[in-house]
PDB file of C-alpha atoms in Angstrom:
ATOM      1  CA  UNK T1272      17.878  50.178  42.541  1.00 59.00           C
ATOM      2  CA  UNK T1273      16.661  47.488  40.517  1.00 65.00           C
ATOM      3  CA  UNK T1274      19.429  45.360  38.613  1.00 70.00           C
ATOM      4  CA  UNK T1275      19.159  43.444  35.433  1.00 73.00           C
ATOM      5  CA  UNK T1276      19.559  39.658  36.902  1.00 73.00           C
ATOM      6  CA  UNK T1277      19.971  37.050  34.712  1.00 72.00           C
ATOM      7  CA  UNK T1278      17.178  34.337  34.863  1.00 70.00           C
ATOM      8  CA  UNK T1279      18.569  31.037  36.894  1.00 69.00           C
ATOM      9  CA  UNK T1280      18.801  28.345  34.283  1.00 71.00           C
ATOM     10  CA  UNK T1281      17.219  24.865  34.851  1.00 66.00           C
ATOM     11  CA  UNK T1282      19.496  21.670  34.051  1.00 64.00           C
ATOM     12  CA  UNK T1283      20.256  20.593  30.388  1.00 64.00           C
ATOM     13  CA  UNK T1284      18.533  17.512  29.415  1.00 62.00           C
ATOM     14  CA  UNK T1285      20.032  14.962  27.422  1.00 59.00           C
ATOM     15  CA  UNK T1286      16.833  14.150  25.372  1.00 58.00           C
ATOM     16  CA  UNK T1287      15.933  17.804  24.025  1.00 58.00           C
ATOM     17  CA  UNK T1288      19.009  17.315  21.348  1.00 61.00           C
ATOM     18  CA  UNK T1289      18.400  16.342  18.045  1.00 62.00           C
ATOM     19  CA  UNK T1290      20.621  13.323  16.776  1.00 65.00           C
ATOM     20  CA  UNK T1291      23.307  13.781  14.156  1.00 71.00           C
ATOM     21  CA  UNK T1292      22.878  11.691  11.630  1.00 78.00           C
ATOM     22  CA  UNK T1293      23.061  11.833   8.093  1.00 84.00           C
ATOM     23  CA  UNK T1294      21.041  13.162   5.691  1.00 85.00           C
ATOM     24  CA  UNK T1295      20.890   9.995   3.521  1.00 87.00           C
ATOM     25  CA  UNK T1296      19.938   8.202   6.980  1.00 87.00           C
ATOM     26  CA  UNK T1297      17.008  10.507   7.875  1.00 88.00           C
ATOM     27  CA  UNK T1298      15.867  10.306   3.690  1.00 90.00           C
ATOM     28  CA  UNK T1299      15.885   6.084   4.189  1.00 90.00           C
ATOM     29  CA  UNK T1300      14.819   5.872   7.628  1.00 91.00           C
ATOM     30  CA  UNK T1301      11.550   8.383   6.228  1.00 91.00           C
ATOM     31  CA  UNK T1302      11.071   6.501   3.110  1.00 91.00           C
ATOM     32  CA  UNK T1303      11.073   3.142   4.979  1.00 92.00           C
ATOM     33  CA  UNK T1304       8.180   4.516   7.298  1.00 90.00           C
ATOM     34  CA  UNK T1305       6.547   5.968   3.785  1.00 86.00           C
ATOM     35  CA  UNK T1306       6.430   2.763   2.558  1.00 83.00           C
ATOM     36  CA  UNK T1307       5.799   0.754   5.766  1.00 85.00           C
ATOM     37  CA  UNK T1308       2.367   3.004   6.006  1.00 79.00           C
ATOM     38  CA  UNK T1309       1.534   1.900   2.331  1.00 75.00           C
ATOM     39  CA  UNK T1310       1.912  -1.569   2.783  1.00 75.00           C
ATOM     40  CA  UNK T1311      -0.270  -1.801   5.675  1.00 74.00           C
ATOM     41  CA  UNK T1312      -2.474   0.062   4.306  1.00 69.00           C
ATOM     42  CA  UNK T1313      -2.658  -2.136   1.222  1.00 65.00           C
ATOM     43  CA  UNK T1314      -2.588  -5.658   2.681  1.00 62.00           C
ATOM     44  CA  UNK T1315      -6.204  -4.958   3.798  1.00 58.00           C
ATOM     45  CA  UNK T1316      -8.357  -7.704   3.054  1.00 50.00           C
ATOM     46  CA  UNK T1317     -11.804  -7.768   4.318  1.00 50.00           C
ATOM     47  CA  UNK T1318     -10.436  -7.648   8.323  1.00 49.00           C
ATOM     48  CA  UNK T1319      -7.436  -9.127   8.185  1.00 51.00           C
ATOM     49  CA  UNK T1320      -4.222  -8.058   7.098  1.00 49.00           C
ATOM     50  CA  UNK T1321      -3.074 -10.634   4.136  1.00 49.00           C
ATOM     51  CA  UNK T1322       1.131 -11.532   3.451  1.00 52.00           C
ATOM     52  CA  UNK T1323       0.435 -10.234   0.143  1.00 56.00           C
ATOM     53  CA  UNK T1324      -2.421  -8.714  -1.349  1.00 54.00           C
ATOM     54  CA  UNK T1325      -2.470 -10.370  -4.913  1.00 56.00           C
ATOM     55  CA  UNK T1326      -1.873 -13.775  -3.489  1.00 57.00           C
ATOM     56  CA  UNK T1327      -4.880 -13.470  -1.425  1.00 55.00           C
ATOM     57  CA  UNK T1328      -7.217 -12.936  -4.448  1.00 54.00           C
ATOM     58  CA  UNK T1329      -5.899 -15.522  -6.211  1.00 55.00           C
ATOM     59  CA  UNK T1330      -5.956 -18.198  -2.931  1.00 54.00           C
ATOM     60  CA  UNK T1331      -9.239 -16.823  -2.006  1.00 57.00           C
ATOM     61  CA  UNK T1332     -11.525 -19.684  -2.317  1.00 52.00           C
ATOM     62  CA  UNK T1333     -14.326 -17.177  -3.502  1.00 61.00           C
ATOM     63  CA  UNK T1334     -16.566 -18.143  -6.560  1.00 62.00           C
ATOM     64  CA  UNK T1335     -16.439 -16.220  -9.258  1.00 70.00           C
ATOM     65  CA  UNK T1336     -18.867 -13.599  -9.860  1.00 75.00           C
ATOM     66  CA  UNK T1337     -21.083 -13.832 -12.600  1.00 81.00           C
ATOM     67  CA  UNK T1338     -19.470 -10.514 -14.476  1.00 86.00           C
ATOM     68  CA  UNK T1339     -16.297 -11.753 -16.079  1.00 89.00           C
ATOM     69  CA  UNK T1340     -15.046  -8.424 -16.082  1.00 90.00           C
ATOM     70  CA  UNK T1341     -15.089  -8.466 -12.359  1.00 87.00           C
ATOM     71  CA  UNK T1342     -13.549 -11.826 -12.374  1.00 87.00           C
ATOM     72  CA  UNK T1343     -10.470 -10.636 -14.829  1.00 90.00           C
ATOM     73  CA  UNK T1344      -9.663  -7.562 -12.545  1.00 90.00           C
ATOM     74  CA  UNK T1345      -9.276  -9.961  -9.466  1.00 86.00           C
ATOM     75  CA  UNK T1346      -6.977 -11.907 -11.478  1.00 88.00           C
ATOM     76  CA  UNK T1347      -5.300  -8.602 -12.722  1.00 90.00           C
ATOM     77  CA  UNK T1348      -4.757  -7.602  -9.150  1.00 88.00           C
ATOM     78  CA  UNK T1349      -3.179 -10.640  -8.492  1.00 85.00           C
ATOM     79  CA  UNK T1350      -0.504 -10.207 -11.218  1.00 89.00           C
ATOM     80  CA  UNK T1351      -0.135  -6.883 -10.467  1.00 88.00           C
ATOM     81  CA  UNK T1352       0.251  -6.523  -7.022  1.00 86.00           C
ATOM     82  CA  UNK T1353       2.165  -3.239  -6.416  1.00 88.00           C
ATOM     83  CA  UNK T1354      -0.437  -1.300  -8.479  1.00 87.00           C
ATOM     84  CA  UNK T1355      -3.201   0.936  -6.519  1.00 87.00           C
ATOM     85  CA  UNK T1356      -7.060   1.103  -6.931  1.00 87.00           C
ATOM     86  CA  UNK T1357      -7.229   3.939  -9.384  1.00 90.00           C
ATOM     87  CA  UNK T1358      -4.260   2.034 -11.417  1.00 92.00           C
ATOM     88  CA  UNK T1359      -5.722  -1.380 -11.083  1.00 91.00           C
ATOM     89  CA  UNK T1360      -8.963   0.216 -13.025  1.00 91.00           C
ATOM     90  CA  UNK T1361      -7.411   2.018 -15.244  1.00 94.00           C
ATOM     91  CA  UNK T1362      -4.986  -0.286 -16.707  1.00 94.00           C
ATOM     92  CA  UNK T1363      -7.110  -3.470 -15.927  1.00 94.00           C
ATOM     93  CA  UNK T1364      -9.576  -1.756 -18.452  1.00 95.00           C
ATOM     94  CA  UNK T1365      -7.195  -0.610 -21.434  1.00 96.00           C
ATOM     95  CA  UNK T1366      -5.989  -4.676 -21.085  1.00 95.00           C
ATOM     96  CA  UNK T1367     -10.063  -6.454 -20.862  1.00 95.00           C
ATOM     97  CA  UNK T1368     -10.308  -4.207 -23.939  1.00 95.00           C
ATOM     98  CA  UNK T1369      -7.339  -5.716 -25.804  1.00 95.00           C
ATOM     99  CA  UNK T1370      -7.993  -9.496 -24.784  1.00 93.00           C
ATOM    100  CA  UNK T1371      -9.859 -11.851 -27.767  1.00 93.00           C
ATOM    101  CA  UNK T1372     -12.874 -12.906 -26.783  1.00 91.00           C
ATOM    102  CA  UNK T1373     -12.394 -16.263 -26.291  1.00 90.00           C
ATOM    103  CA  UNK T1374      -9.968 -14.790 -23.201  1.00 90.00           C
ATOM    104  CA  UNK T1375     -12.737 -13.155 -22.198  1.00 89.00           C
ATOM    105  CA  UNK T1376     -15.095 -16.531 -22.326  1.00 88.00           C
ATOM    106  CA  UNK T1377     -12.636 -17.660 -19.852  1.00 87.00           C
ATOM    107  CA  UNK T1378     -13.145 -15.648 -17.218  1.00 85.00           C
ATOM    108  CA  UNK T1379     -16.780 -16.159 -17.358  1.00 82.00           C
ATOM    109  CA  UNK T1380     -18.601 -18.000 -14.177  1.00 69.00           C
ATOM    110  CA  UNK T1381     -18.762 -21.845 -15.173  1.00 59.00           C
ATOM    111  CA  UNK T1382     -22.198 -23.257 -14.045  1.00 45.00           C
TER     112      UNK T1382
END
């Protein structure tokens, strides 16, 4: 006569439970490694990693380019530092648009 046995059980380990924490804890602990990953994905600059990613445009020691356009979107990035690609493009464009052309002239490659 077979019996139903119950299966030995192996030793608890320590590790396998979750920590109780918070759930404001978890949210800011996530949000820290959200934005952690964004930075360093940001402060790319040619092969090194930059401080910050508008200061490095603006110390670079680069000439300017001979579009002026080019030129004022450098200098936008370096005001606006927080903004992404898409944004830099989008609003750098709406404000080239607005600026008087003698603004513009100033931008411009001096040779």
């Amino acid at each position: 006569m077979i019996r139903n046995r119950r299966k030995p059980q192996g030793r608890k380990r320590a590790g396998n439970r979750r920590k109780l924490c918070s759930k404001r804890s978890r949210e800011r602990r996530r949000t820290e490694r959200e934005r952690e990953k964004l930075r360093k994905m940001s402060l790319r600059f040619g092969k090194t990693i930059a401080p910050n990613f508008g200061r490095a445009f603006e110390n670079s020691k680069r000439q300017l380019t001979r579009h002026p356009y080019l030129n004022y979107l450098r200098h936008f990035k370096s005001k606006h530092p927080h903004y992404g690609f898409t944004r830099i493009l989008h609003e750098g464009a709406k404000s080239w648009k607005r600026l008087a052309p003698i603004e513009k002239a100033s931008f411009s490659q001096k040779v």
